[in-house]
Tab-separated table of N, CA and C in Angstrom:
chain	number	residue	atom	x	y	z
A	22	MET	N	81.337	85.042	96.641
A	22	MET	CA	82.199	86.207	96.675
A	22	MET	C	81.864	87.125	95.497
A	23	ALA	N	81.951	88.410	95.773
A	23	ALA	CA	81.710	89.407	94.730
A	23	ALA	C	82.929	90.312	94.611
A	24	ARG	N	83.125	90.826	93.414
A	24	ARG	CA	84.215	91.771	93.186
A	24	ARG	C	83.611	93.167	93.049
A	25	ILE	N	84.109	94.091	93.856
A	25	ILE	CA	83.614	95.460	93.880
A	25	ILE	C	84.711	96.378	93.330
A	26	ASP	N	84.374	97.161	92.311
A	26	ASP	CA	85.318	98.131	91.761
A	26	ASP	C	85.392	99.351	92.675
A	27	VAL	N	86.604	99.833	92.905
A	27	VAL	CA	86.827	101.072	93.647
A	27	VAL	C	87.053	102.157	92.590
A	28	LEU	N	86.111	103.097	92.496
A	28	LEU	CA	86.168	104.140	91.472
A	28	LEU	C	86.669	105.448	92.059
A	29	LEU	N	87.285	106.275	91.216
A	29	LEU	CA	87.634	107.626	91.624
A	29	LEU	C	86.355	108.450	91.613
A	30	PRO	N	85.906	108.923	92.792
A	30	PRO	CA	84.664	109.700	92.838
A	30	PRO	C	84.881	111.136	92.374
A	31	GLN	N	83.788	111.814	92.070
A	31	GLN	CA	83.842	113.240	91.736
A	31	GLN	C	83.477	113.996	93.007
A	32	TRP	N	84.492	114.568	93.677
A	32	TRP	CA	84.262	115.255	94.946
A	32	TRP	C	83.728	116.674	94.773
A	33	GLY	N	83.945	117.278	93.604
A	33	GLY	CA	83.469	118.636	93.359
A	33	GLY	C	82.951	118.767	91.943
A	34	MET	N	82.124	119.770	91.714
A	34	MET	CA	81.501	119.946	90.395
A	34	MET	C	82.521	120.068	89.269
A	35	GLY	N	83.626	120.771	89.503
A	35	GLY	CA	84.602	120.989	88.445
A	35	GLY	C	85.663	119.909	88.348
A	36	MET	N	85.598	118.918	89.212
A	36	MET	CA	86.634	117.891	89.236
A	36	MET	C	86.486	116.949	88.041
A	37	SER	N	87.584	116.804	87.279
A	37	SER	CA	87.559	115.895	86.135
A	37	SER	C	88.585	114.778	86.268
A	38	GLU	N	89.593	114.983	87.148
A	38	GLU	CA	90.611	113.951	87.344
A	38	GLU	C	91.229	114.084	88.732
A	39	GLY	N	91.981	113.058	89.097
A	39	GLY	CA	92.689	113.054	90.369
A	39	GLY	C	93.947	112.219	90.249
A	40	ALA	N	94.870	112.432	91.187
A	40	ALA	CA	96.134	111.687	91.191
A	40	ALA	C	96.272	110.930	92.502
A	41	ILE	N	96.686	109.675	92.413
A	41	ILE	CA	96.933	108.874	93.612
A	41	ILE	C	98.227	109.379	94.251
A	42	VAL	N	98.121	109.911	95.458
A	42	VAL	CA	99.300	110.388	96.184
A	42	VAL	C	99.956	109.211	96.894
A	43	GLU	N	99.118	108.418	97.585
A	43	GLU	CA	99.650	107.282	98.349
A	43	GLU	C	98.553	106.258	98.598
A	44	TRP	N	98.882	104.985	98.371
A	44	TRP	CA	97.983	103.905	98.771
A	44	TRP	C	98.236	103.618	100.249
A	45	LEU	N	97.176	103.581	101.047
A	45	LEU	CA	97.288	103.323	102.485
A	45	LEU	C	97.157	101.836	102.793
A	46	LYS	N	96.702	101.069	101.819
A	46	LYS	CA	96.570	99.614	101.940
A	46	LYS	C	97.321	98.961	100.798
A	47	LYS	N	97.643	97.674	100.977
A	47	LYS	CA	98.308	96.941	99.902
A	47	LYS	C	97.472	95.714	99.537
A	48	VAL	N	97.757	95.155	98.378
A	48	VAL	CA	97.038	93.973	97.918
A	48	VAL	C	97.146	92.881	98.973
A	49	GLY	N	96.010	92.262	99.285
A	49	GLY	CA	95.959	91.207	100.297
A	49	GLY	C	95.452	91.700	101.641
A	50	ASP	N	95.427	93.022	101.835
A	50	ASP	CA	94.936	93.584	103.108
A	50	ASP	C	93.423	93.459	103.213
A	51	HIS	N	92.948	93.185	104.427
A	51	HIS	CA	91.517	93.237	104.728
A	51	HIS	C	91.142	94.701	104.924
A	52	VAL	N	90.007	95.104	104.357
A	52	VAL	CA	89.518	96.472	104.527
A	52	VAL	C	88.056	96.445	104.955
A	53	ASP	N	87.691	97.409	105.776
A	53	ASP	CA	86.302	97.570	106.190
A	53	ASP	C	85.673	98.686	105.370
A	54	GLU	N	84.358	98.619	105.190
A	54	GLU	CA	83.643	99.674	104.483
A	54	GLU	C	83.943	101.020	105.136
A	55	ASP	N	84.198	102.027	104.327
A	55	ASP	CA	84.515	103.397	104.741
A	55	ASP	C	85.919	103.563	105.333
A	56	GLU	N	86.729	102.498	105.329
A	56	GLU	CA	88.107	102.602	105.809
A	56	GLU	C	88.957	103.297	104.735
A	57	PRO	N	89.861	104.193	105.128
A	57	PRO	CA	90.716	104.868	104.142
A	57	PRO	C	91.569	103.886	103.337
A	58	LEU	N	91.539	104.049	102.007
A	58	LEU	CA	92.334	103.205	101.102
A	58	LEU	C	93.522	103.951	100.512
A	59	ALA	N	93.296	105.230	100.182
A	59	ALA	CA	94.339	105.992	99.492
A	59	ALA	C	94.131	107.478	99.715
A	60	GLU	N	95.214	108.230	99.512
A	60	GLU	CA	95.151	109.691	99.491
A	60	GLU	C	95.183	110.098	98.014
A	61	VAL	N	94.257	110.966	97.648
A	61	VAL	CA	94.118	111.396	96.262
A	61	VAL	C	94.182	112.915	96.199
A	62	GLU	N	94.968	113.453	95.262
A	62	GLU	CA	94.987	114.902	95.056
A	62	GLU	C	94.056	115.237	93.896
A	63	ALA	N	93.104	116.129	94.195
A	63	ALA	CA	92.139	116.546	93.179
A	63	ALA	C	91.903	118.037	93.333
A	64	GLU	N	92.069	118.779	92.248
A	64	GLU	CA	91.853	120.227	92.286
A	64	GLU	C	92.706	120.886	93.376
A	65	LYS	N	93.952	120.446	93.520
A	65	LYS	CA	94.926	121.011	94.472
A	65	LYS	C	94.610	120.716	95.944
A	66	VAL	N	93.661	119.832	96.190
A	66	VAL	CA	93.281	119.456	97.558
A	66	VAL	C	93.438	117.947	97.698
A	67	GLU	N	93.981	117.505	98.849
A	67	GLU	CA	94.072	116.065	99.093
A	67	GLU	C	92.798	115.563	99.737
A	68	GLU	N	92.275	114.483	99.203
A	68	GLU	CA	91.077	113.830	99.725
A	68	GLU	C	91.448	112.398	100.091
A	69	THR	N	90.680	111.816	101.004
A	69	THR	CA	90.885	110.419	101.370
A	69	THR	C	89.855	109.560	100.653
A	70	LEU	N	90.346	108.594	99.890
A	70	LEU	CA	89.475	107.644	99.206
A	70	LEU	C	89.135	106.539	100.185
A	71	GLU	N	87.833	106.301	100.408
A	71	GLU	CA	87.399	105.281	101.364
A	71	GLU	C	86.895	104.041	100.640
A	72	SER	N	87.001	102.914	101.316
A	72	SER	CA	86.564	101.647	100.758
A	72	SER	C	85.039	101.623	100.612
A	73	PRO	N	84.536	101.173	99.448
A	73	PRO	CA	83.098	101.084	99.251
A	73	PRO	C	82.477	99.826	99.871
A	74	ALA	N	83.318	98.900	100.348
A	74	ALA	CA	82.810	97.627	100.878
A	74	ALA	C	83.823	97.003	101.829
A	75	THR	N	83.357	96.029	102.603
A	75	THR	CA	84.237	95.237	103.465
A	75	THR	C	84.701	94.014	102.679
A	76	GLY	N	85.998	93.722	102.751
A	76	GLY	CA	86.531	92.568	102.041
A	76	GLY	C	88.047	92.620	101.989
A	77	THR	N	88.601	92.042	100.927
A	77	THR	CA	90.048	91.992	100.732
A	77	THR	C	90.415	92.778	99.485
A	78	LEU	N	91.415	93.632	99.608
A	78	LEU	CA	91.919	94.375	98.453
A	78	LEU	C	92.707	93.388	97.591
A	79	VAL	N	92.170	93.046	96.422
A	79	VAL	CA	92.789	92.006	95.603
A	79	VAL	C	93.581	92.549	94.412
A	80	GLU	N	93.345	93.821	94.073
A	80	GLU	CA	94.049	94.364	92.916
A	80	GLU	C	94.124	95.888	93.029
A	81	ILE	N	95.290	96.450	92.719
A	81	ILE	CA	95.466	97.895	92.599
A	81	ILE	C	95.812	98.149	91.134
A	82	LEU	N	94.962	98.934	90.459
A	82	LEU	CA	95.101	99.138	89.020
A	82	LEU	C	95.807	100.440	88.654
A	83	VAL	N	95.865	101.393	89.587
A	83	VAL	CA	96.484	102.692	89.314
A	83	VAL	C	97.609	102.914	90.318
A	84	LYS	N	98.796	103.145	89.822
A	84	LYS	CA	99.971	103.307	90.680
A	84	LYS	C	100.023	104.707	91.298
A	85	GLU	N	100.747	104.821	92.404
A	85	GLU	CA	100.967	106.118	93.041
A	85	GLU	C	101.610	107.070	92.038
A	86	GLY	N	101.135	108.302	92.035
A	86	GLY	CA	101.660	109.317	91.137
A	86	GLY	C	100.890	109.446	89.834
A	87	ALA	N	100.065	108.458	89.514
A	87	ALA	CA	99.315	108.487	88.259
A	87	ALA	C	98.053	109.339	88.393
A	88	SER	N	97.748	110.089	87.338
A	88	SER	CA	96.511	110.871	87.264
A	88	SER	C	95.518	110.140	86.371
A	89	VAL	N	94.274	110.091	86.815
A	89	VAL	CA	93.226	109.406	86.048
A	89	VAL	C	91.942	110.240	86.089
A	90	GLU	N	91.047	109.946	85.165
A	90	GLU	CA	89.769	110.641	85.091
A	90	GLU	C	88.805	110.124	86.163
A	91	VAL	N	87.843	110.975	86.514
A	91	VAL	CA	86.780	110.598	87.442
A	91	VAL	C	86.091	109.340	86.918
A	92	ARG	N	85.708	108.461	87.808
A	92	ARG	CA	85.007	107.194	87.563
A	92	ARG	C	85.921	106.099	86.992
A	93	THR	N	87.243	106.332	86.981
A	93	THR	CA	88.196	105.295	86.595
A	93	THR	C	88.265	104.263	87.721
A	94	VAL	N	88.355	102.978	87.361
A	94	VAL	CA	88.520	101.919	88.356
A	94	VAL	C	89.964	101.976	88.869
A	95	LEU	N	90.113	102.204	90.181
A	95	LEU	CA	91.430	102.325	90.794
A	95	LEU	C	91.918	101.015	91.384
A	96	ALA	N	90.976	100.224	91.909
A	96	ALA	CA	91.324	98.985	92.603
A	96	ALA	C	90.090	98.082	92.643
A	97	VAL	N	90.303	96.851	93.113
A	97	VAL	CA	89.210	95.883	93.215
A	97	VAL	C	89.239	95.256	94.605
A	98	ILE	N	88.048	95.179	95.203
A	98	ILE	CA	87.878	94.533	96.509
A	98	ILE	C	87.009	93.304	96.295
A	99	GLU	N	87.417	92.200	96.921
A	99	GLU	CA	86.623	90.971	96.881
A	99	GLU	C	85.936	90.839	98.236
A	100	THR	N	84.613	90.722	98.199
A	100	THR	CA	83.851	90.620	99.441
A	100	THR	C	83.675	89.160	99.825
A	101	GLU	N	83.429	88.927	101.137
A	101	GLU	CA	83.254	87.566	101.634
A	101	GLU	C	81.895	87.019	101.229
């Protein structure tokens, strides 16, 4: 098993941070690669954060409503 960090991506050149609007999955949920994990507000636009891997969401590190910098680890997925 491997642990994969879910990072806040930089969707635009000027983007420096984003806020978690809503987690669409909870700890313990199975997720497929590219499946929506969360809604993120960045630069006044909502984006969908997708899973970087197939596995189980084992940890959520950033709570809804929190703003964090680009490349911050938001959650952890454990792969089979």
